[in-house]
Amino acid sequence: MEKLQAVRGMHDTLPGETPKWQLLEDALQVVLHSYCYREIRLPIIEKTELFARSIGAGTDIVNKEMYTFQDRNDELLTLRPEGTAGCVRALLQHGLIYAGPQRVWYQGPMFRHERPQQGRQRQFYQVGAEAFGMEGAEIDAELILVCARIWGALGIEGITLQLNSLGSHRARHSYRKLLVDYLSAHRGELDEDSIRRLETNPLRILDSKNPALQGLIDGAPSLLDSIDAESAEHFAALQDLLDANGVEYKINPRLVRGLDYYNRTVFEWTTDKLGAQGAICAGGRYDDLVTQIGGRATPAAGFAMGLERILALLECSGAEAVAGAPRFYQVMVGADAVNSGFRLAERLRDDIPGLPLLLHCGGGGFKSQFKKADKSGAEYALILGADEVASNTVLIKPLRTDAEQYKVTQEQLAAEIKRLL
Ligand code: ATP
Ligand code: MG
């Protein structure tokens, strides 16, 4: 029979790879919790309307990237392409959004039907943070500082923070007119994608990766020239806070982001080490989203980072992820050794929670068990044969050095392992 394969663009994370994911996730959590962001866990499926209303009908995500289906009750549902919309929906539904300022974070798989390539999957993982109820630029600054601290914790260097302000929705709307006028006057120079976007989402043309369009884009009116005075003040306050905290950034008046809900601050952390998929984290302010989803106006801001790209960046900067190998491999030869070895191992696990101890299963002589112990990557073999059972001892054999093996009593073993750890 033909072998079944995973869906294109959706990857398995094999046991050899999960330790580096866990390390990454742990590092992210430590930083997020240190800023008092609390985890929220959300459904992977939401009503399609949620995304249509929030991300925006003219966006690439809603137009062509969503996994949408009808369930058995003919309800139109979508695998979430991002986390913000669901997060707002949940906080609204449970009345948390008006219960004072909220800081939450989430993690999990997102789904977009894009062309799969390096750093671009159809199922990918994000960690995101969202803050609600805070209007001032402090929270925008805090979110950026959270990111900066995450990069520091992971040892990631050489990435750039790009920053822009989209102004109020009204300012953006008038800019949109200016831009459409400018681009329409140069219609002949636009590519097919941009001609389509001219009607649906003209700001997104500024984001085009087509080199042939760069001259035209550089000549476009600047968004920053048309933002409203209040937004300009907000943007200046954000820059002051970033300056005061030593965060470097580049103002990029062409940075627009692909989702309609943003206003004022938008930012993106990028690297040049991952080719075309250089954005590792993106975010901004979205003060009108809560209203769009049916709530009362509530200021909000957040970011989302792509975990695959962060891992790829860690790998190309040479950071070694710790393998999930056992530290101890228990060799047990003979039925008596298996019996007393199991009880011994359970006692060890009681004494040393989290001890990475692997029990040999499947019998065999010393030689074949040592081979497996060696292959497991463990540092020590704990050996139990008939002699050890009779004398209530264990033989400890270092597997990665030339040091001699030695005996300890079973009562001493936990203390000895703690010493070795
Ligand atoms: P891009 O411009 O690369 O398509 P985006 O603007 O669509 O990114 P966001 O929706 O802001 O990205 O998502 C935040 C982060 O999630 C991105 O910066 C990126 O790291 C990651 N990401 C987005 N789409 C994918 C994908 N298809 N595969 C892997 N990671 C992704
Ligand atoms: Mg995208």
Coordinates of C-alpha atoms and ligand atoms in Angstrom, one line a residue:
M1 CA 0.0 0.0 0.0
E2 CA 1.1 3.6 -0.6
K3 CA 2.7 5.2 2.4
L4 CA 0.7 8.1 3.9
Q5 CA 2.6 11.4 4.3
A6 CA 1.9 14.4 6.4
V7 CA 0.0 17.3 4.8
R8 CA 2.3 19.6 2.8
G9 CA 3.7 22.4 4.8
M10 CA 2.9 20.7 8.1
H11 CA 5.8 19.2 10.0
D12 CA 6.4 16.5 12.6
T13 CA 8.6 17.5 15.5
L14 CA 10.5 14.3 16.3
P15 CA 11.7 13.3 19.7
G16 CA 15.2 14.4 18.7
E17 CA 14.0 17.9 18.1
T18 CA 11.6 18.4 21.0
P19 CA 14.2 19.3 23.6
K20 CA 15.2 22.4 21.8
W21 CA 11.6 23.4 21.4
Q22 CA 11.1 22.9 25.2
L23 CA 14.2 25.0 26.0
L24 CA 12.9 27.7 23.8
E25 CA 9.4 27.6 25.2
D26 CA 10.8 27.6 28.8
A27 CA 13.0 30.6 28.1
L28 CA 10.1 32.5 26.6
Q29 CA 7.8 31.7 29.6
V30 CA 10.4 32.8 32.1
V31 CA 10.7 36.2 30.5
L32 CA 6.9 36.6 29.9
H33 CA 6.2 35.7 33.5
S34 CA 8.8 38.1 34.8
Y35 CA 6.8 40.9 33.2
C36 CA 3.6 39.4 34.8
Y37 CA 2.0 38.3 31.5
R38 CA -0.4 35.4 32.3
E39 CA -1.0 32.5 30.0
I40 CA -4.3 32.1 28.1
R41 CA -5.1 28.9 26.2
L42 CA -7.5 29.2 23.3
P43 CA -9.3 27.0 20.8
I44 CA -7.6 26.3 17.6
I45 CA -10.8 26.6 15.7
E46 CA -12.9 29.8 15.7
K47 CA -15.9 31.0 13.7
T48 CA -14.7 32.3 10.3
E49 CA -16.5 35.6 10.9
L50 CA -14.1 36.4 13.8
F51 CA -11.1 36.5 11.4
A52 CA -13.0 38.2 8.6
R53 CA -14.1 41.0 11.0
S54 CA -10.7 41.4 12.7
I55 CA -7.8 40.7 10.3
G56 CA -9.8 42.3 7.5
A57 CA -11.5 41.2 4.3
G58 CA -8.9 42.7 2.0
T59 CA -5.9 41.0 3.6
D60 CA -3.9 38.1 2.1
I61 CA -4.7 36.0 5.2
V62 CA -8.4 36.3 4.8
N63 CA -8.4 36.3 1.1
K64 CA -6.3 33.3 0.3
E65 CA -4.6 31.7 3.3
M66 CA -7.3 30.5 5.7
Y67 CA -8.2 26.9 6.3
T68 CA -12.0 27.2 6.3
F69 CA -14.6 24.5 6.4
Q70 CA -18.2 23.8 7.1
D71 CA -18.8 21.6 10.1
R72 CA -21.7 19.1 10.4
N73 CA -24.0 21.9 11.5
D74 CA -23.1 23.9 8.4
E75 CA -21.3 26.4 10.5
L76 CA -18.4 28.2 8.8
L77 CA -15.2 27.6 10.9
T78 CA -11.6 28.4 10.4
L79 CA -8.3 27.0 11.8
R80 CA -6.8 30.0 13.5
P81 CA -4.3 31.8 11.3
E82 CA -3.1 34.0 14.2
G83 CA -3.8 34.3 17.9
T84 CA -4.9 37.9 18.5
A85 CA -8.5 37.7 17.3
G86 CA -9.2 34.6 19.4
C87 CA -7.6 36.2 22.4
V88 CA -9.8 39.3 22.1
R89 CA -12.8 37.2 21.6
A90 CA -12.1 35.1 24.7
L91 CA -11.4 38.1 27.0
L92 CA -14.6 39.8 25.8
Q93 CA -16.7 36.6 26.1
H94 CA -15.5 36.1 29.7
G95 CA -15.8 39.8 30.7
L96 CA -12.0 40.1 31.4
I97 CA -11.5 42.9 29.0
Y98 CA -13.1 45.5 31.2
A99 CA -11.6 44.2 34.5
G100 CA -8.7 46.6 34.4
P101 CA -5.5 46.3 32.5
Q102 CA -4.7 42.8 31.2
R103 CA -1.5 41.2 30.2
V104 CA -1.7 37.8 28.6
W105 CA 0.3 35.5 26.5
Y106 CA -0.5 32.4 24.4
Q107 CA 1.3 29.8 22.4
G108 CA 0.4 27.2 19.9
P109 CA 0.0 26.3 16.2
M110 CA -1.3 28.6 13.6
F111 CA -2.5 27.7 10.1
R112 CA -2.1 29.5 6.8
H113 CA -2.3 28.1 3.3
E114 CA 0.8 29.7 2.0
R115 CA 3.5 28.4 -0.4
P116 CA 5.6 26.2 1.9
Q117 CA 9.4 27.0 1.9
Q118 CA 12.2 27.4 4.3
G119 CA 10.8 29.3 7.3
R120 CA 7.3 29.3 5.9
Q121 CA 5.0 26.4 6.9
R122 CA 1.2 25.9 6.7
Q123 CA 1.2 24.9 10.3
F124 CA 3.6 27.0 12.4
Y125 CA 4.0 27.9 16.0
Q126 CA 3.7 31.3 17.6
V127 CA 4.1 32.7 21.0
G128 CA 2.3 36.0 21.4
A129 CA 1.6 38.6 24.1
E130 CA -1.3 41.0 24.3
A131 CA -2.0 43.9 26.6
F132 CA -5.4 45.5 27.0
G133 CA -6.6 48.7 28.6
M134 CA -3.5 50.8 28.3
E135 CA -3.4 53.7 26.0
G136 CA 0.0 55.3 26.7
A137 CA 3.2 54.5 24.9
E138 CA 4.6 52.7 28.0
I139 CA 2.9 49.5 27.1
D140 CA 4.2 49.6 23.6
A141 CA 7.6 50.1 25.0
E142 CA 7.2 47.3 27.5
L143 CA 6.2 44.8 24.8
I144 CA 9.3 45.7 22.8
L145 CA 11.4 45.4 26.0
V146 CA 9.9 41.9 26.6
C147 CA 11.0 40.9 23.1
A148 CA 14.5 42.4 23.6
R149 CA 14.9 40.5 26.9
I150 CA 13.8 37.3 25.1
W151 CA 16.5 37.8 22.5
G152 CA 19.0 38.4 25.3
A153 CA 17.9 35.3 27.1
L154 CA 18.3 33.2 24.0
G155 CA 21.6 34.8 23.0
I156 CA 20.2 36.1 19.7
E157 CA 22.2 39.0 18.4
G158 CA 22.3 41.1 15.2
I159 CA 18.6 41.5 14.7
T160 CA 17.0 44.8 13.8
L161 CA 13.9 46.4 15.3
Q162 CA 11.9 48.2 12.6
L163 CA 9.4 50.7 13.9
N164 CA 6.7 52.8 12.4
S165 CA 3.4 54.5 13.3
L166 CA 0.3 54.1 11.2
G167 CA -1.4 57.0 13.0
S168 CA -5.1 56.9 13.7
H169 CA -7.5 54.9 11.5
R170 CA -8.7 58.3 10.1
A171 CA -5.1 59.4 9.3
R172 CA -4.5 56.1 7.7
H173 CA -7.6 56.4 5.6
S174 CA -6.5 59.8 4.2
Y175 CA -3.0 58.5 3.6
R176 CA -4.6 55.6 1.7
K177 CA -6.2 58.1 -0.7
L178 CA -2.8 59.9 -1.2
L179 CA -1.1 56.6 -1.9
V180 CA -3.7 55.3 -4.3
D181 CA -3.5 58.5 -6.3
Y182 CA 0.3 58.2 -6.4
L183 CA 0.2 54.5 -7.4
S184 CA -2.6 54.9 -9.9
A185 CA -0.5 57.6 -11.7
H186 CA 2.2 54.9 -12.1
R187 CA -0.2 52.0 -12.8
G188 CA 1.9 50.9 -15.7
E189 CA 4.9 50.1 -13.4
L190 CA 2.9 48.0 -11.0
D191 CA 2.9 44.2 -11.0
E192 CA -0.2 42.0 -11.0
D193 CA -0.3 41.6 -7.3
S194 CA 0.0 45.3 -6.7
I195 CA -2.8 46.1 -9.2
R196 CA -5.1 43.8 -7.3
R197 CA -4.0 45.3 -4.0
L198 CA -4.6 48.8 -5.3
E199 CA -8.3 48.2 -4.7
T200 CA -8.2 45.8 -1.8
N201 CA -5.3 46.8 0.4
P202 CA -3.1 49.5 -1.1
L203 CA -0.9 50.0 2.0
R204 CA 0.3 46.5 1.6
I205 CA 2.0 47.4 -1.7
L206 CA 4.5 49.3 0.4
D207 CA 5.5 45.9 1.8
S208 CA 6.1 44.3 -1.6
K209 CA 9.3 42.3 -1.9
N210 CA 9.4 42.8 -5.7
P211 CA 12.7 44.5 -6.5
A212 CA 11.2 46.0 -9.6
L213 CA 8.9 48.1 -7.5
Q214 CA 11.4 49.4 -5.0
G215 CA 12.0 52.7 -6.8
L216 CA 8.3 53.4 -7.1
I217 CA 7.8 52.5 -3.4
D218 CA 10.7 54.7 -2.3
G219 CA 9.1 57.7 -4.1
A220 CA 5.7 57.2 -2.5
P221 CA 4.4 59.8 0.0
S222 CA 5.5 58.9 3.5
L223 CA 3.0 57.6 5.9
L224 CA 4.7 59.4 8.8
D225 CA 4.0 62.8 7.1
S226 CA 0.2 62.2 7.3
I227 CA -0.2 60.8 10.8
D228 CA -2.3 62.9 13.2
A229 CA -0.7 65.0 15.9
E230 CA -1.8 62.8 18.8
S231 CA -0.3 59.7 17.2
A232 CA 2.9 61.6 16.4
E233 CA 3.1 62.5 20.1
H234 CA 2.5 58.9 21.1
F235 CA 5.2 57.7 18.7
A236 CA 7.7 60.2 20.1
A237 CA 7.0 59.1 23.7
L238 CA 7.6 55.5 22.6
Q239 CA 10.9 56.4 21.0
D240 CA 11.9 58.3 24.2
L241 CA 11.3 55.2 26.3
L242 CA 13.2 53.0 23.9
D243 CA 16.1 55.4 23.8
A244 CA 16.2 55.7 27.6
N245 CA 16.4 51.9 27.8
G246 CA 19.1 51.4 25.2
V247 CA 16.9 49.7 22.6
E248 CA 18.0 50.4 19.1
Y249 CA 15.5 50.7 16.3
K250 CA 15.2 51.8 12.7
I251 CA 12.2 53.9 11.7
N252 CA 10.8 52.4 8.6
P253 CA 7.9 54.5 7.2
R254 CA 7.1 51.6 4.7
L255 CA 6.4 49.1 7.5
V256 CA 2.7 48.5 7.3
R257 CA 2.0 44.9 8.5
G258 CA -0.4 42.6 6.7
L259 CA -3.3 42.8 9.1
D260 CA -5.9 45.5 9.0
Y261 CA -6.4 45.9 12.7
Y262 CA -3.3 47.9 13.5
N263 CA -3.1 51.6 14.3
R264 CA -0.3 53.8 15.6
T265 CA 2.7 51.7 16.6
V266 CA 3.8 48.8 14.4
F267 CA 7.0 47.0 14.7
E268 CA 8.9 44.0 13.3
W269 CA 12.1 42.3 14.4
T270 CA 14.1 41.1 11.4
T271 CA 17.2 39.2 10.6
D272 CA 19.2 39.0 7.4
K273 CA 20.3 35.4 8.3
L274 CA 17.1 33.6 7.2
G275 CA 16.8 34.8 3.6
A276 CA 13.4 36.0 2.5
Q277 CA 11.7 34.8 5.7
G278 CA 13.5 37.4 7.9
A279 CA 10.7 38.5 10.2
I280 CA 10.9 36.7 13.5
C281 CA 8.5 38.8 15.5
A282 CA 5.9 41.4 14.7
G283 CA 3.4 43.4 16.5
G284 CA 1.8 46.7 17.2
R285 CA -1.2 48.6 18.6
Y286 CA -4.8 47.7 17.7
D287 CA -7.1 50.1 19.6
D288 CA -10.1 49.4 17.5
L289 CA -10.1 45.6 17.4
V290 CA -12.2 45.1 20.5
T291 CA -15.0 47.3 19.0
Q292 CA -14.8 45.4 15.7
I293 CA -15.4 42.2 17.6
G294 CA -18.4 43.7 19.4
G295 CA -17.0 45.2 22.6
R296 CA -16.5 48.7 23.9
A297 CA -13.5 50.7 22.8
T298 CA -10.4 49.3 24.6
P299 CA -6.8 50.2 23.8
A300 CA -4.6 47.2 23.1
A301 CA -1.2 46.2 21.8
G302 CA 0.7 43.0 21.3
F303 CA 3.2 40.9 19.3
A304 CA 3.6 37.4 18.0
M305 CA 6.8 35.6 17.3
G306 CA 7.4 32.7 14.9
L307 CA 9.1 29.8 16.8
E308 CA 10.4 27.9 13.8
R309 CA 12.3 31.0 12.6
I310 CA 13.7 31.7 16.0
L311 CA 15.0 28.1 16.2
A312 CA 16.5 28.4 12.7
L313 CA 18.2 31.6 13.8
L314 CA 19.5 29.9 17.0
E315 CA 20.9 27.1 14.8
C316 CA 22.6 29.3 12.3
S317 CA 24.2 31.3 15.2
G318 CA 25.7 28.1 16.5
A319 CA 23.7 27.8 19.7
E320 CA 23.5 24.1 20.6
A321 CA 20.3 22.8 21.9
V322 CA 20.7 20.3 24.7
A323 CA 19.8 16.8 23.6
G324 CA 17.1 15.0 25.6
A325 CA 19.5 12.1 26.5
P326 CA 19.2 10.2 29.7
R327 CA 21.9 10.9 32.3
F328 CA 21.7 7.3 33.8
Y329 CA 21.0 4.0 32.1
Q330 CA 20.2 1.1 34.4
V331 CA 21.5 -2.2 33.2
M332 CA 19.8 -5.2 34.7
V333 CA 20.8 -8.8 34.0
G334 CA 18.7 -11.6 35.3
A335 CA 15.1 -11.8 36.6
D336 CA 16.2 -11.0 40.2
A337 CA 18.0 -7.9 39.0
V338 CA 15.0 -6.7 37.0
N339 CA 12.8 -7.1 40.1
S340 CA 14.9 -5.3 42.5
G341 CA 16.1 -2.8 39.8
F342 CA 12.6 -1.7 39.2
R343 CA 11.9 -1.0 42.9
L344 CA 15.3 0.7 43.2
A345 CA 14.5 3.0 40.2
E346 CA 11.2 4.0 41.7
R347 CA 12.8 4.9 45.0
L348 CA 15.4 7.0 43.1
R349 CA 12.6 8.8 41.3
D350 CA 10.9 9.5 44.6
D351 CA 14.2 10.9 46.0
I352 CA 15.3 12.8 43.0
P353 CA 12.2 14.2 41.1
G354 CA 12.9 14.7 37.4
L355 CA 15.9 12.3 37.4
P356 CA 16.6 11.4 33.7
L357 CA 17.0 7.7 34.3
L358 CA 16.3 5.1 31.6
L359 CA 15.6 1.5 32.5
H360 CA 16.8 -1.2 30.2
C361 CA 13.9 -3.2 28.9
G362 CA 14.1 -6.4 26.9
G363 CA 16.7 -8.5 28.6
G364 CA 20.0 -9.6 27.1
G365 CA 23.5 -10.0 28.6
F366 CA 25.8 -7.3 29.9
K367 CA 27.5 -6.8 26.6
S368 CA 24.4 -6.1 24.6
Q369 CA 22.9 -3.9 27.4
F370 CA 26.2 -1.8 27.6
K371 CA 26.0 -1.2 23.9
K372 CA 22.5 0.2 24.3
A373 CA 23.5 2.2 27.3
D374 CA 26.3 3.7 25.2
K375 CA 24.0 4.5 22.3
S376 CA 21.5 6.2 24.6
G377 CA 23.9 9.0 25.2
A378 CA 23.7 8.4 29.0
E379 CA 26.7 9.5 31.1
Y380 CA 26.6 6.6 33.6
A381 CA 25.4 3.0 33.6
L382 CA 23.9 1.8 36.9
I383 CA 24.6 -1.9 36.8
L384 CA 22.7 -4.7 38.6
G385 CA 23.5 -8.3 38.2
A386 CA 23.1 -11.3 40.5
D387 CA 26.1 -10.3 42.6
E388 CA 24.8 -6.8 43.2
V389 CA 21.4 -8.0 44.1
A390 CA 22.9 -10.5 46.6
S391 CA 25.1 -7.8 48.2
N392 CA 22.5 -5.0 48.0
T393 CA 24.9 -2.8 45.9
V394 CA 25.0 -1.1 42.5
L395 CA 27.9 -0.8 40.2
I396 CA 28.3 2.7 38.7
K397 CA 30.2 2.8 35.4
P398 CA 31.1 6.1 33.8
L399 CA 30.4 5.8 30.0
R400 CA 31.9 9.0 28.7
T401 CA 35.3 9.0 30.6
D402 CA 38.0 6.5 31.3
A403 CA 37.2 6.7 35.0
E404 CA 37.0 3.4 36.9
Q405 CA 33.7 1.8 37.8
Y406 CA 32.8 1.6 41.5
K407 CA 30.4 0.1 43.9
V408 CA 28.0 1.8 46.2
T409 CA 25.3 0.3 48.5
Q410 CA 21.7 0.8 47.3
E411 CA 21.0 3.0 50.3
Q412 CA 23.9 5.3 49.2
L413 CA 22.9 5.4 45.6
A414 CA 20.5 8.4 45.7
A415 CA 23.1 10.6 47.5
E416 CA 25.8 9.5 45.0
I417 CA 23.6 10.3 42.0
K418 CA 22.9 13.8 43.5
R419 CA 26.6 14.3 43.8
L420 CA 27.1 13.3 40.1
L421 CA 24.3 15.6 39.0
Ligands
ATP1 P1 5.6 37.2 6.7 O1 5.8 38.7 6.2 O2 7.0 36.5 6.9 O3 4.6 36.5 5.9 P2 3.6 38.0 8.6 O4 3.6 39.4 8.5 O5 2.6 37.2 7.8 O6 5.1 37.4 8.2 P3 2.6 37.8 11.3 O7 1.2 37.4 10.9 O8 2.8 39.1 11.8 O9 3.6 37.5 10.1 O10 3.1 36.7 12.3 C1 4.1 36.9 13.3 C2 5.3 36.0 13.1 O11 4.9 34.7 12.8 C3 6.2 36.4 11.8 O12 7.1 37.4 12.1 C4 6.9 35.1 11.6 O13 8.0 34.9 12.4 C5 5.8 34.0 11.9 N1 5.2 33.5 10.8 C6 4.1 34.1 10.1 N2 3.7 33.3 9.1 C7 4.5 32.1 9.1 C8 4.6 30.9 8.4 N3 3.7 30.7 7.4 N4 5.5 30.0 8.7 C9 6.3 30.2 9.8 N5 6.3 31.3 10.5 C10 5.4 32.3 10.2
MG2 MG 2.6 36.4 5.9

